[in-house]
Short mmCIF file of C-alpha atoms in Angstrom, two decimals:
data_model
loop_
_atom_site.label_atom_id
_atom_site.label_comp_id
_atom_site.label_asym_id
_atom_site.label_seq_id
_atom_site.Cartn_x
_atom_site.Cartn_y
_atom_site.Cartn_z
CA GLN A 532 27.73 -11.82 29.16
CA LYS A 533 26.70 -15.47 28.65
CA MET A 534 23.42 -14.33 27.14
CA THR A 535 25.31 -12.07 24.73
CA VAL A 536 27.58 -14.90 23.56
CA LYS A 537 24.57 -17.19 23.15
CA ALA A 538 22.74 -14.55 21.13
CA VAL A 539 25.75 -14.08 18.84
CA LYS A 540 25.97 -17.84 18.26
CA MET A 541 22.27 -18.05 17.43
CA LEU A 542 22.61 -15.11 15.04
CA CYS A 543 25.49 -16.76 13.18
CA THR A 544 23.88 -20.19 12.93
CA ALA A 545 20.19 -19.29 12.59
CA PRO A 546 18.81 -20.16 9.16
CA ASN A 547 17.60 -17.49 6.77
CA VAL A 548 13.92 -18.06 5.91
CA TYR A 549 12.66 -16.89 2.50
CA THR A 550 9.46 -17.43 0.56
CA LYS A 551 11.51 -17.94 -2.61
CA VAL A 552 15.15 -18.14 -3.68
CA PRO A 553 16.45 -14.64 -2.82
CA ASP A 554 19.01 -14.27 -5.64
CA GLY A 555 20.96 -12.07 -3.25
CA GLY A 556 20.45 -11.12 0.37
CA TRP A 557 22.82 -13.02 2.62
CA GLY A 558 23.95 -14.86 -0.50
CA TRP A 559 26.29 -11.96 -1.33
CA THR A 560 28.10 -12.54 1.96
CA ILE A 561 28.43 -16.24 1.14
CA ALA A 562 29.76 -15.35 -2.34
CA PHE A 563 32.37 -13.15 -0.64
CA ALA A 564 33.32 -16.05 1.65
CA PHE A 565 33.48 -18.47 -1.29
CA PHE A 566 35.94 -16.15 -3.09
CA PHE A 567 38.42 -16.44 -0.22
CA VAL A 568 37.78 -20.17 0.29
CA GLU A 569 38.65 -20.70 -3.40
CA ALA A 570 41.80 -18.59 -3.02
CA LEU A 571 42.96 -20.44 0.11
CA THR A 572 42.21 -23.94 -1.21
CA TYR A 573 42.65 -24.39 -4.96
CA GLY A 574 44.76 -21.24 -5.16
CA ILE A 575 47.32 -22.68 -2.75
CA ILE A 576 47.24 -26.10 -4.45
CA LYS A 577 48.01 -24.57 -7.85
CA SER A 578 50.72 -22.34 -6.36
CA PHE A 579 52.43 -25.18 -4.51
CA GLY A 580 54.83 -25.67 -7.41
CA VAL A 581 57.00 -22.83 -6.07
CA PHE A 582 58.13 -25.20 -3.28
CA PHE A 583 59.08 -28.07 -5.61
CA ASN A 584 62.78 -27.29 -6.07
CA ASP A 585 63.23 -26.52 -2.35
CA LEU A 586 61.62 -29.81 -1.35
CA MET A 587 63.73 -31.75 -3.86
CA GLU A 588 66.93 -30.23 -2.46
CA SER A 589 65.97 -30.57 1.22
CA PHE A 590 64.71 -34.17 1.02
CA ASP A 591 67.02 -35.24 -1.83
CA GLU A 592 64.08 -36.65 -3.76
CA THR A 593 63.08 -36.80 -7.42
CA ASN A 594 60.48 -34.59 -9.05
CA SER A 595 58.02 -37.47 -9.42
CA ARG A 596 58.11 -38.34 -5.70
CA ILE A 597 57.57 -34.71 -4.75
CA SER A 598 54.69 -34.41 -7.21
CA TRP A 599 52.88 -37.19 -5.33
CA ILE A 600 52.26 -34.68 -2.52
CA ILE A 601 49.76 -32.78 -4.63
CA SER A 602 48.41 -35.95 -6.26
CA ILE A 603 47.57 -37.45 -2.85
CA CYS A 604 46.13 -34.12 -1.71
CA VAL A 605 43.82 -33.83 -4.73
CA PHE A 606 42.80 -37.49 -4.43
CA VAL A 607 41.89 -37.19 -0.74
CA GLN A 608 40.09 -33.93 -1.42
CA THR A 609 37.84 -35.47 -4.06
CA PHE A 610 37.58 -39.03 -2.66
CA THR A 611 36.16 -37.79 0.67
CA ALA A 612 33.49 -35.66 -1.01
CA PRO A 613 30.62 -37.96 0.12
CA LEU A 614 31.88 -37.62 3.69
CA SER A 615 31.69 -33.85 3.31
CA THR A 616 28.09 -34.14 2.12
CA VAL A 617 27.12 -36.41 5.03
CA LEU A 618 28.71 -34.14 7.62
CA SER A 619 27.14 -31.03 6.08
CA ASN A 620 23.66 -32.57 6.16
CA ARG A 621 24.21 -33.75 9.73
CA PHE A 622 26.00 -30.83 11.41
CA GLY A 623 25.49 -27.91 9.02
CA HIS A 624 27.66 -26.32 6.34
CA HIS A 625 29.25 -23.66 8.53
CA PHE A 626 30.54 -26.13 11.13
CA VAL A 627 32.04 -28.44 8.48
CA VAL A 628 33.82 -25.58 6.68
CA MET A 629 35.25 -24.28 9.95
CA ALA A 630 36.52 -27.75 10.82
CA GLY A 631 38.04 -28.00 7.33
CA GLY A 632 39.89 -24.72 7.85
CA VAL A 633 41.41 -26.04 11.06
CA LEU A 634 42.55 -29.25 9.31
CA ILE A 635 44.10 -27.34 6.39
CA SER A 636 46.03 -25.03 8.68
CA THR A 637 47.13 -27.90 10.92
CA GLY A 638 48.44 -29.90 7.96
CA MET A 639 50.36 -27.00 6.45
CA VAL A 640 51.87 -25.85 9.74
CA THR A 641 52.92 -29.42 10.62
CA ALA A 642 54.39 -29.88 7.13
CA SER A 643 56.79 -27.00 7.75
CA PHE A 644 58.51 -29.22 10.35
CA ALA A 645 58.59 -32.34 8.12
CA ARG A 646 61.86 -34.27 7.83
CA THR A 647 60.96 -36.65 4.99
CA VAL A 648 58.74 -36.58 1.95
CA VAL A 649 56.53 -39.23 3.59
CA ASP A 650 55.75 -36.71 6.31
CA MET A 651 54.57 -34.40 3.54
CA TYR A 652 52.34 -37.15 2.16
CA VAL A 653 50.58 -37.40 5.53
CA THR A 654 50.43 -33.73 6.53
CA ILE A 655 49.65 -31.99 3.24
CA GLY A 656 48.36 -34.99 1.30
CA VAL A 657 45.98 -36.51 3.86
CA ILE A 658 45.29 -33.95 6.60
CA SER A 659 45.17 -30.81 4.45
CA GLY A 660 43.54 -32.75 1.60
CA LEU A 661 40.65 -33.72 3.87
CA GLY A 662 40.41 -30.12 5.03
CA TYR A 663 40.24 -28.87 1.44
CA CYS A 664 37.26 -31.14 0.79
CA LEU A 665 35.42 -30.09 3.95
CA SER A 666 35.97 -26.41 3.11
CA PHE A 667 35.29 -26.17 -0.61
CA LEU A 668 32.30 -28.43 -1.35
CA PRO A 669 29.87 -27.20 1.36
CA THR A 670 30.62 -23.59 0.44
CA VAL A 671 29.82 -23.97 -3.27
CA THR A 672 26.73 -26.05 -2.41
CA ILE A 673 25.15 -23.50 -0.07
CA LEU A 674 26.06 -20.67 -2.46
CA SER A 675 24.02 -22.39 -5.18
CA GLN A 676 21.01 -22.51 -2.84
CA TYR A 677 20.97 -18.73 -2.39
CA PHE A 678 20.85 -17.94 -6.12
CA ASP A 679 18.68 -19.01 -9.03
CA LYS A 680 18.69 -16.58 -11.96
CA ARG A 681 22.14 -15.22 -11.07
CA ARG A 682 23.61 -18.54 -9.94
CA SER A 683 25.94 -19.07 -12.90
CA LEU A 684 27.30 -15.53 -12.91
CA VAL A 685 27.79 -15.22 -9.15
CA THR A 686 29.45 -18.63 -8.84
CA ALA A 687 31.76 -17.92 -11.79
CA VAL A 688 32.86 -14.54 -10.41
CA ALA A 689 33.33 -15.87 -6.88
CA SER A 690 35.37 -18.83 -8.17
CA THR A 691 37.98 -16.44 -9.63
CA GLY A 692 39.51 -16.40 -6.16
CA GLU A 693 41.83 -19.26 -7.09
CA CYS A 694 42.98 -17.43 -10.23
CA PHE A 695 43.86 -14.28 -8.32
CA ALA A 696 45.60 -16.48 -5.74
CA VAL A 697 47.77 -18.17 -8.39
CA PHE A 698 48.62 -14.78 -9.88
CA SER A 699 49.51 -13.18 -6.52
CA PHE A 700 50.60 -16.00 -4.19
CA ALA A 701 53.30 -17.46 -6.46
CA PRO A 702 55.47 -14.31 -6.64
CA ALA A 703 54.67 -13.39 -3.02
CA ILE A 704 55.72 -16.80 -1.68
CA THR A 705 58.82 -16.73 -3.89
CA ALA A 706 59.85 -13.37 -2.45
CA LEU A 707 59.07 -14.57 1.09
CA LYS A 708 61.25 -17.66 0.64
CA GLU A 709 64.25 -15.49 -0.14
CA GLN A 710 63.80 -13.69 3.16
CA ILE A 711 62.86 -16.40 5.68
CA GLY A 712 63.28 -19.74 3.85
CA TRP A 713 60.77 -22.26 2.56
CA ARG A 714 59.87 -23.75 5.95
CA TYR A 715 58.77 -20.49 7.54
CA SER A 716 57.07 -19.53 4.28
CA LEU A 717 55.05 -22.75 4.39
CA LEU A 718 54.28 -22.02 8.05
CA SER A 719 53.00 -18.56 7.08
CA VAL A 720 50.76 -20.06 4.39
CA GLY A 721 49.28 -22.45 6.97
CA VAL A 722 48.52 -19.61 9.36
CA LEU A 723 46.92 -17.62 6.54
CA GLN A 724 44.68 -20.57 5.67
CA LEU A 725 43.27 -20.50 9.20
CA SER A 726 41.12 -17.58 8.02
CA ILE A 727 38.90 -20.18 6.31
CA VAL A 728 37.35 -20.60 9.76
CA ILE A 729 36.06 -17.02 9.55
CA CYS A 730 34.61 -17.71 6.09
CA GLY A 731 32.87 -20.81 7.41
CA SER A 732 31.24 -18.87 10.24
CA LEU A 733 29.44 -16.73 7.64
CA LEU A 734 27.62 -19.66 6.02
CA ARG A 735 24.04 -19.49 7.28
CA PRO A 736 21.59 -22.19 6.11
CA ILE A 737 18.57 -21.20 4.02
CA ILE A 738 14.95 -22.36 4.26
CA ILE A 739 12.42 -21.86 1.47
CA LYS A 740 8.81 -22.11 2.76
CA GLU A 741 6.99 -21.51 -0.50
CA ARG A 742 6.55 -25.20 -1.32
CA GLU A 743 4.58 -26.07 1.82
CA GLU A 744 2.15 -23.20 1.36
CA VAL A 745 1.58 -24.02 -2.31
CA LYS A 746 1.09 -27.74 -1.87
CA VAL A 747 -1.01 -27.83 1.32
CA GLN A 748 -3.01 -24.67 1.88
CA PRO A 749 -4.25 -23.22 -1.44
CA PRO A 750 -5.70 -26.41 -2.96
CA GLU A 751 -7.62 -27.27 0.21
CA GLU A 752 -9.79 -24.20 0.78
CA PRO A 753 -10.95 -23.59 -2.81
CA THR A 754 -11.74 -27.30 -3.27
CA GLU A 755 -13.72 -27.46 -0.03
CA THR A 756 -15.65 -24.28 -0.86
CA LYS A 757 -16.32 -25.46 -4.41
CA TYR A 758 -17.95 -28.70 -3.36
CA MET A 759 -19.90 -27.02 -0.55
CA LEU A 760 -21.41 -24.61 -3.08
CA GLU A 761 -22.24 -27.44 -5.50
CA ASN A 762 -23.83 -29.47 -2.77
CA GLU A 763 -25.95 -26.47 -1.69
CA GLN A 764 -27.55 -26.52 -5.15
CA THR A 765 -28.20 -30.25 -5.10
CA ARG A 766 -29.67 -30.46 -1.61
CA THR A 767 -33.11 -31.94 -1.21
CA SER A 768 -35.76 -31.20 1.36
CA ILE A 769 -35.01 -34.39 3.24
CA GLU A 770 -32.82 -33.62 6.28
CA SER A 771 -31.12 -37.00 6.39
CA ILE A 772 -29.88 -36.67 2.82
CA ASP A 773 -28.64 -33.17 3.58
CA SER A 774 -26.32 -34.47 6.28
CA GLY A 775 -25.10 -37.18 3.93
CA VAL A 776 -24.05 -34.55 1.37
CA GLU A 777 -21.95 -32.79 4.00
CA ILE A 778 -19.88 -35.89 4.51
CA THR A 779 -18.97 -36.13 0.85
CA THR A 780 -17.87 -32.51 0.43
CA SER A 781 -14.29 -33.62 -0.35
CA PRO A 782 -14.14 -36.40 -2.97
CA SER A 783 -10.55 -37.28 -2.19
CA ASN A 784 -11.33 -38.33 1.35
CA VAL A 785 -14.48 -40.49 0.91
CA PRO A 786 -14.78 -43.81 -0.94
CA GLY A 787 -16.79 -43.81 -4.12
CA ASN A 788 -19.52 -46.07 -2.81
CA THR A 789 -20.39 -43.86 0.17
CA LYS A 790 -24.13 -43.56 0.82
CA ALA A 791 -26.27 -41.74 3.37
CA GLU A 792 -25.53 -43.15 6.81
CA PRO A 793 -27.00 -42.53 10.25
CA LYS A 794 -26.56 -38.96 11.33
CA SER A 795 -25.06 -39.73 14.72
CA GLU A 796 -21.87 -41.16 13.30
CA GLU A 797 -21.34 -38.59 10.56
CA PRO A 798 -20.09 -35.57 12.48
CA LYS A 799 -17.28 -37.56 14.10
CA GLU A 800 -16.11 -38.86 10.76
CA HIS A 801 -16.44 -35.42 9.20
CA VAL A 802 -14.44 -33.71 11.96
CA GLN A 803 -11.72 -36.30 11.73
CA ILE A 804 -11.41 -35.74 7.99
CA LEU A 805 -11.09 -31.98 8.39
CA VAL A 806 -8.37 -32.35 11.00
CA GLU A 807 -6.37 -34.55 8.67
CA ASN A 808 -6.79 -32.05 5.84
CA ASN A 809 -5.77 -28.96 7.83
CA SER A 810 -2.87 -30.56 9.67
CA THR A 811 0.55 -29.99 8.19
CA PRO A 812 2.22 -33.26 7.17
CA PRO A 813 5.47 -34.02 8.99
CA GLU A 814 8.59 -32.98 7.14
CA PRO A 815 10.48 -35.91 5.63
CA LYS A 816 13.83 -36.70 7.15
CA THR A 817 16.77 -35.36 5.21
CA LYS A 818 18.96 -38.14 3.91
CA LEU A 819 22.59 -37.78 4.90
CA LEU A 820 23.63 -38.98 1.44
CA ASP A 821 21.11 -39.62 -1.30
CA PHE A 822 22.50 -42.22 -3.70
CA SER A 823 19.27 -42.21 -5.71
CA VAL A 824 21.04 -39.86 -8.15
CA MET A 825 22.96 -42.92 -9.35
CA ARG A 826 19.71 -44.16 -10.91
CA ASP A 827 19.50 -41.02 -13.02
CA TYR A 828 21.06 -41.73 -16.43
CA SER A 829 21.69 -38.03 -17.04
CA PHE A 830 23.72 -37.78 -13.84
CA ILE A 831 25.68 -40.93 -14.70
CA CYS A 832 26.68 -39.42 -18.04
CA TYR A 833 27.59 -36.14 -16.33
CA ALA A 834 29.69 -38.01 -13.75
CA PHE A 835 31.64 -39.77 -16.54
CA PHE A 836 32.15 -36.36 -18.15
CA GLY A 837 33.69 -35.12 -14.89
CA LEU A 838 35.81 -38.26 -14.59
CA PHE A 839 37.48 -37.90 -18.00
CA ALA A 840 37.56 -34.09 -18.09
CA THR A 841 39.48 -34.01 -14.81
CA LEU A 842 42.42 -35.55 -16.67
CA GLY A 843 42.84 -32.20 -18.39
CA PHE A 844 42.36 -29.94 -15.37
CA PHE A 845 45.59 -30.32 -13.36
CA ALA A 846 48.22 -31.90 -15.60
CA PRO A 847 48.71 -28.94 -18.01
CA SER A 848 49.50 -26.51 -15.19
CA LEU A 849 52.06 -29.00 -13.85
CA TYR A 850 53.78 -29.64 -17.20
CA ILE A 851 53.59 -26.25 -18.92
CA ILE A 852 56.86 -25.04 -17.36
CA PRO A 853 58.81 -28.26 -18.13
CA LEU A 854 57.46 -28.10 -21.70
CA SER A 855 58.60 -24.50 -22.10
CA LEU A 856 62.03 -25.28 -20.63
CA SER A 857 62.41 -28.18 -23.06
CA LEU A 858 61.81 -25.72 -25.90
CA GLY A 859 64.68 -23.53 -24.67
CA ILE A 860 62.53 -20.84 -23.03
CA SER A 861 64.03 -19.22 -19.92
CA LYS A 862 62.62 -19.73 -16.42
CA ASP A 863 61.40 -16.13 -16.18
CA HIS A 864 59.51 -16.34 -19.46
CA SER A 865 58.10 -19.72 -18.42
CA ALA A 866 56.71 -18.11 -15.25
CA TYR A 867 55.09 -15.42 -17.40
CA ILE A 868 53.32 -18.13 -19.39
CA LEU A 869 51.85 -19.61 -16.20
CA SER A 870 50.75 -16.17 -14.97
CA ALA A 871 49.12 -15.41 -18.32
CA MET A 872 47.22 -18.70 -18.08
CA ALA A 873 45.91 -17.70 -14.64
CA ILE A 874 44.79 -14.25 -15.84
CA ALA A 875 43.04 -15.73 -18.87
CA GLU A 876 41.25 -18.18 -16.57
CA VAL A 877 39.75 -15.24 -14.65
CA PHE A 878 38.24 -13.81 -17.83
CA GLY A 879 37.05 -17.28 -18.85
CA ARG A 880 35.18 -17.79 -15.58
CA ILE A 881 33.52 -14.37 -15.69
CA SER A 882 32.60 -14.73 -19.37
CA ALA A 883 31.06 -18.17 -18.81
CA GLY A 884 29.05 -16.89 -15.88
CA TRP A 885 27.79 -13.92 -17.90
CA VAL A 886 26.76 -16.10 -20.86
CA LEU A 887 25.08 -18.76 -18.71
CA ASN A 888 23.18 -16.04 -16.86
CA LYS A 889 21.30 -15.14 -20.04
CA LYS A 890 17.72 -16.31 -20.47
CA PRO A 891 16.53 -18.41 -22.19
CA ILE A 892 19.54 -20.60 -22.79
CA ARG A 893 20.32 -24.31 -22.56
CA LYS A 894 23.35 -24.19 -20.26
CA ILE A 895 24.39 -27.78 -20.87
CA TYR A 896 24.98 -27.03 -24.57
CA ILE A 897 27.14 -23.99 -23.75
CA GLU A 898 29.20 -26.19 -21.46
CA LEU A 899 29.60 -28.74 -24.26
CA ILE A 900 30.92 -26.07 -26.65
CA CYS A 901 33.45 -24.94 -24.02
CA VAL A 902 34.65 -28.52 -23.43
CA VAL A 903 35.16 -29.08 -27.16
CA LEU A 904 37.18 -25.86 -27.45
CA LEU A 905 39.19 -26.87 -24.38
CA SER A 906 40.06 -30.12 -26.14
CA VAL A 907 41.27 -28.11 -29.14
CA ALA A 908 43.47 -26.01 -26.84
CA LEU A 909 45.09 -29.14 -25.38
CA PHE A 910 45.79 -30.57 -28.83
CA ALA A 911 47.40 -27.25 -29.83
CA PHE A 912 50.16 -27.29 -27.17
CA PRO A 913 52.43 -29.87 -28.89
CA PHE A 914 52.46 -27.76 -32.06
CA ALA A 915 53.92 -24.70 -30.28
CA SER A 916 57.65 -24.38 -30.87
CA GLU A 917 58.58 -20.98 -29.39
CA PHE A 918 57.60 -18.51 -26.66
CA TRP A 919 54.74 -16.65 -28.37
CA GLY A 920 53.18 -19.82 -29.73
CA LEU A 921 53.20 -21.37 -26.27
CA MET A 922 51.91 -18.10 -24.77
CA THR A 923 49.00 -18.07 -27.23
CA CYS A 924 48.11 -21.68 -26.45
CA SER A 925 48.32 -20.99 -22.71
CA ILE A 926 46.02 -17.96 -22.89
CA PHE A 927 43.50 -19.88 -24.99
CA PHE A 928 43.70 -22.88 -22.68
CA GLY A 929 43.40 -20.71 -19.55
CA PHE A 930 40.32 -18.96 -20.89
CA MET A 931 38.56 -22.19 -21.87
CA LEU A 932 39.61 -23.88 -18.62
CA GLY A 933 37.95 -21.02 -16.75
CA THR A 934 34.69 -21.51 -18.62
CA VAL A 935 34.56 -25.19 -17.66
CA ALA A 936 36.21 -25.27 -14.22
CA GLY A 937 34.00 -22.50 -12.85
CA THR A 938 30.70 -24.00 -13.99
CA HIS A 939 30.85 -27.81 -14.07
CA ILE A 940 29.89 -28.27 -10.38
CA PRO A 941 27.19 -25.53 -10.21
CA LEU A 942 25.59 -27.04 -13.34
CA LEU A 943 24.55 -30.00 -11.19
CA ALA A 944 21.82 -27.70 -9.82
CA GLU A 945 20.25 -27.33 -13.27
CA ASP A 946 17.20 -29.40 -14.16
CA ASP A 947 19.09 -30.88 -17.12
CA VAL A 948 21.29 -32.78 -14.63
CA VAL A 949 19.75 -33.40 -11.17
CA GLY A 950 18.22 -30.11 -10.00
CA ILE A 951 18.76 -27.96 -6.92
CA ALA A 952 16.89 -30.36 -4.59
CA LYS A 953 19.55 -33.08 -5.00
CA MET A 954 22.49 -30.71 -5.50
CA SER A 955 24.19 -31.53 -2.18
CA SER A 956 24.23 -35.31 -2.57
CA ALA A 957 24.96 -35.14 -6.31
CA ALA A 958 27.97 -32.87 -5.73
CA GLY A 959 29.40 -35.31 -3.20
CA VAL A 960 29.04 -38.32 -5.50
CA TYR A 961 30.24 -36.34 -8.52
CA VAL A 962 33.44 -35.11 -6.88
CA PHE A 963 34.02 -38.59 -5.43
CA ILE A 964 34.01 -40.03 -8.96
CA GLN A 965 36.39 -37.28 -10.05
CA SER A 966 38.89 -38.42 -7.43
CA LEU A 967 39.94 -41.39 -9.56
CA ALA A 968 41.05 -39.12 -12.39
CA GLY A 969 42.53 -36.61 -9.93
CA LEU A 970 44.84 -39.29 -8.56
CA ALA A 971 45.65 -41.05 -11.84
CA GLY A 972 45.89 -38.02 -14.15
CA PRO A 973 49.30 -36.52 -13.25
CA PRO A 974 51.08 -39.89 -12.76
CA LEU A 975 49.63 -41.19 -16.05
CA ALA A 976 50.94 -38.13 -17.85
CA GLY A 977 54.31 -38.64 -16.11
CA VAL A 978 54.52 -42.26 -17.26
CA LEU A 979 53.85 -41.19 -20.85
CA VAL A 980 56.53 -38.52 -20.62
CA ASP A 981 59.08 -40.99 -19.21
CA THR A 982 58.22 -43.52 -21.91
CA THR A 983 58.26 -41.17 -24.90
CA GLN A 984 60.80 -38.67 -23.54
CA ASN A 985 58.51 -35.96 -24.86
CA TYR A 986 56.31 -33.61 -22.83
CA SER A 987 53.84 -33.34 -25.69
CA SER A 988 52.49 -36.80 -24.84
CA ALA A 989 51.18 -35.45 -21.52
CA PHE A 990 49.03 -32.93 -23.36
CA TYR A 991 47.80 -35.56 -25.80
CA SER A 992 46.61 -37.73 -22.91
CA CYS A 993 44.79 -34.76 -21.38
CA ALA A 994 43.17 -33.93 -24.73
CA ALA A 995 42.02 -37.53 -25.20
CA GLY A 996 40.37 -37.50 -21.78
CA MET A 997 38.66 -34.20 -22.54
CA VAL A 998 37.27 -35.56 -25.82
CA LEU A 999 35.78 -38.55 -23.99
CA GLY A 1000 34.32 -36.14 -21.46
CA ALA A 1001 32.69 -34.16 -24.28
CA VAL A 1002 31.09 -37.36 -25.63
CA PHE A 1003 29.46 -38.16 -22.29
CA LEU A 1004 28.44 -34.54 -21.78
CA SER A 1005 26.62 -34.60 -25.11
CA LEU A 1006 24.51 -37.53 -23.81
CA VAL A 1007 23.30 -35.75 -20.66
CA ARG A 1008 20.43 -33.83 -22.24
CA PRO A 1009 19.11 -36.75 -24.35
CA CYS A 1010 19.13 -39.03 -21.29
CA LYS A 1011 17.28 -36.43 -19.22
CA ALA A 1012 14.71 -35.81 -21.94
CA GLY A 1013 14.08 -39.55 -22.31
CA LEU A 1014 13.72 -39.98 -18.55
CA CYS A 1015 11.24 -37.10 -18.30
CA HIS A 1016 9.26 -38.56 -21.20
CA ARG A 1017 9.01 -41.93 -19.48
CA GLN A 1018 7.97 -40.28 -16.21
CA GLN A 1019 5.26 -38.34 -18.03
CA GLN A 1020 3.92 -41.53 -19.62
CA CYS A 1021 3.84 -43.26 -16.24
CA ALA A 1022 2.01 -40.28 -14.73
CA GLU A 1023 -0.58 -40.34 -17.50
CA GLU A 1024 -1.13 -44.09 -17.09
CA SER A 1025 -1.53 -43.78 -13.33
CA ALA A 1026 -3.97 -40.88 -13.79
CA ALA A 1027 -6.02 -42.97 -16.22
CA GLU A 1028 -6.24 -45.73 -13.63
CA VAL A 1029 -7.35 -43.34 -10.89
CA VAL A 1030 -10.20 -41.70 -12.83
CA PRO A 1031 -12.67 -44.67 -12.66
CA ASP A 1032 -12.23 -44.82 -8.86
CA LEU A 1033 -13.57 -41.30 -8.24
CA PRO A 1034 -16.64 -41.10 -5.94
CA ASP A 1035 -19.90 -41.35 -7.85
CA ASP A 1036 -22.62 -40.40 -5.39
CA PHE A 1037 -22.51 -36.61 -5.35
CA ILE A 1038 -20.87 -36.37 -8.77
CA GLU A 1039 -23.90 -38.07 -10.27
CA MET A 1040 -26.11 -35.58 -8.43
CA ASP A 1041 -24.12 -32.53 -9.58
CA ILE A 1042 -23.05 -33.44 -13.06
CA GLY A 1043 -25.47 -36.18 -14.03
CA LYS A 1044 -28.09 -33.75 -15.25
CA ALA A 1045 -25.62 -31.97 -17.52
CA GLU A 1046 -24.58 -35.26 -19.07
CA ASN A 1047 -28.11 -36.71 -19.13
CA SER A 1048 -28.60 -36.28 -22.85
CA GLY A 1049 -25.15 -37.63 -23.77
CA LYS A 1050 -25.26 -40.71 -21.58
CA GLY A 1051 -29.00 -41.41 -21.79
CA CYS A 1052 -29.36 -41.37 -17.99
CA ASP A 1053 -32.82 -41.15 -16.45
CA GLY A 1054 -33.31 -39.79 -12.94
CA THR A 1055 -33.49 -42.60 -10.41
#
């Protein structure tokens, strides 16, 4: 029985080895797991508004103090992103996600017994917030590693889990509250979120072995054979010179001024060289958190895009119902507006994934167009004066939000930003930078509303942040192109410096005759 349990553990945690990115395989299972992780993390966060009135009545607190529960939760979730990256690189993605599921469930279950709003700050804000980070980020990171050509489409479709959660959880929790009260309803949500542990157990690491074979093996054998054949043609009848040619079969391993040496020492040197060539170089240690991405100007611009764009991600969903109520729209119709926004977001995510999956296409430019249109949607809200106008703005906003929210993190894996090799560390730093806007966004919008006594100011602040995000996003590609150009120049300069240092003994023997007329060389 112990052997069976051990075998099951090895099967669940053993890495999948591929010669290239599979674009499927076990990745479909991870996409399935990511759908439910999205639903049980962001879906619950966006549906938490159904508890607002109950918490205000039970704790006798204002709306702003209750709203800090979600603000703290979102801040902790994004601020601890580098910690999630470090733990994933150290212990593995599946273990971290399972631990995150336990933290989320523990925080929610404990919150159902809270007596003050400060207890909610600690349980849901800190404990569950940390769990959300440990669950979401490793899942989307490992999903990106399993797909290449289909990455955008699969990630977009799998990320619709939160949209379906908002559409289904809000009415379900509302109906459950009427039967058993808000405390037991919150307890039930916490128990349901424990299923994230099952999703985490499905995340198996992936190993791509193609790079080692391409870089080490193929160049060695053809190069060795090539020079052996050339040296066969240039051999002389003198045996001592023949052994000297054998030493210099590989130009990369022998200094340029090598001459014929005593035969007794040559075989040892030759054998040593071959062992070094055929031995596989040790794998470099994986950095727990690679901050070298901060030296990449394209990533810096993309991080500032995420910082300002986050201002427009959460605030509209929090203030759309108060805005509709201020316009005289009933509570039921206001709920319909929020549901319509969630449904439109589903179509936006799927549409963005389908478009970005097309080849050839510059994905960063498609993202820029979506961000600009999202800014237009935010500016349109204050001009709506009745139900259908607000419904139209909400559907348009939901669709465009889906195109951006479902793709902005996976786009880190594109070569225009940092590439798949640095995806894990870049995602941690990127989400960490987003945390500042995640914490300041809703309170900033609330201050503007309190100052102006108009909910339209909240949408203006979100639109202004989105416009700034679009400006920085437009600079990502130019910065990357300039960086690549500089790297190419440096490579060419270094290559030019290396050429004069090539060995000249056997090259002169092999090629000297062909260049004899051009260089005026005479046989020495």
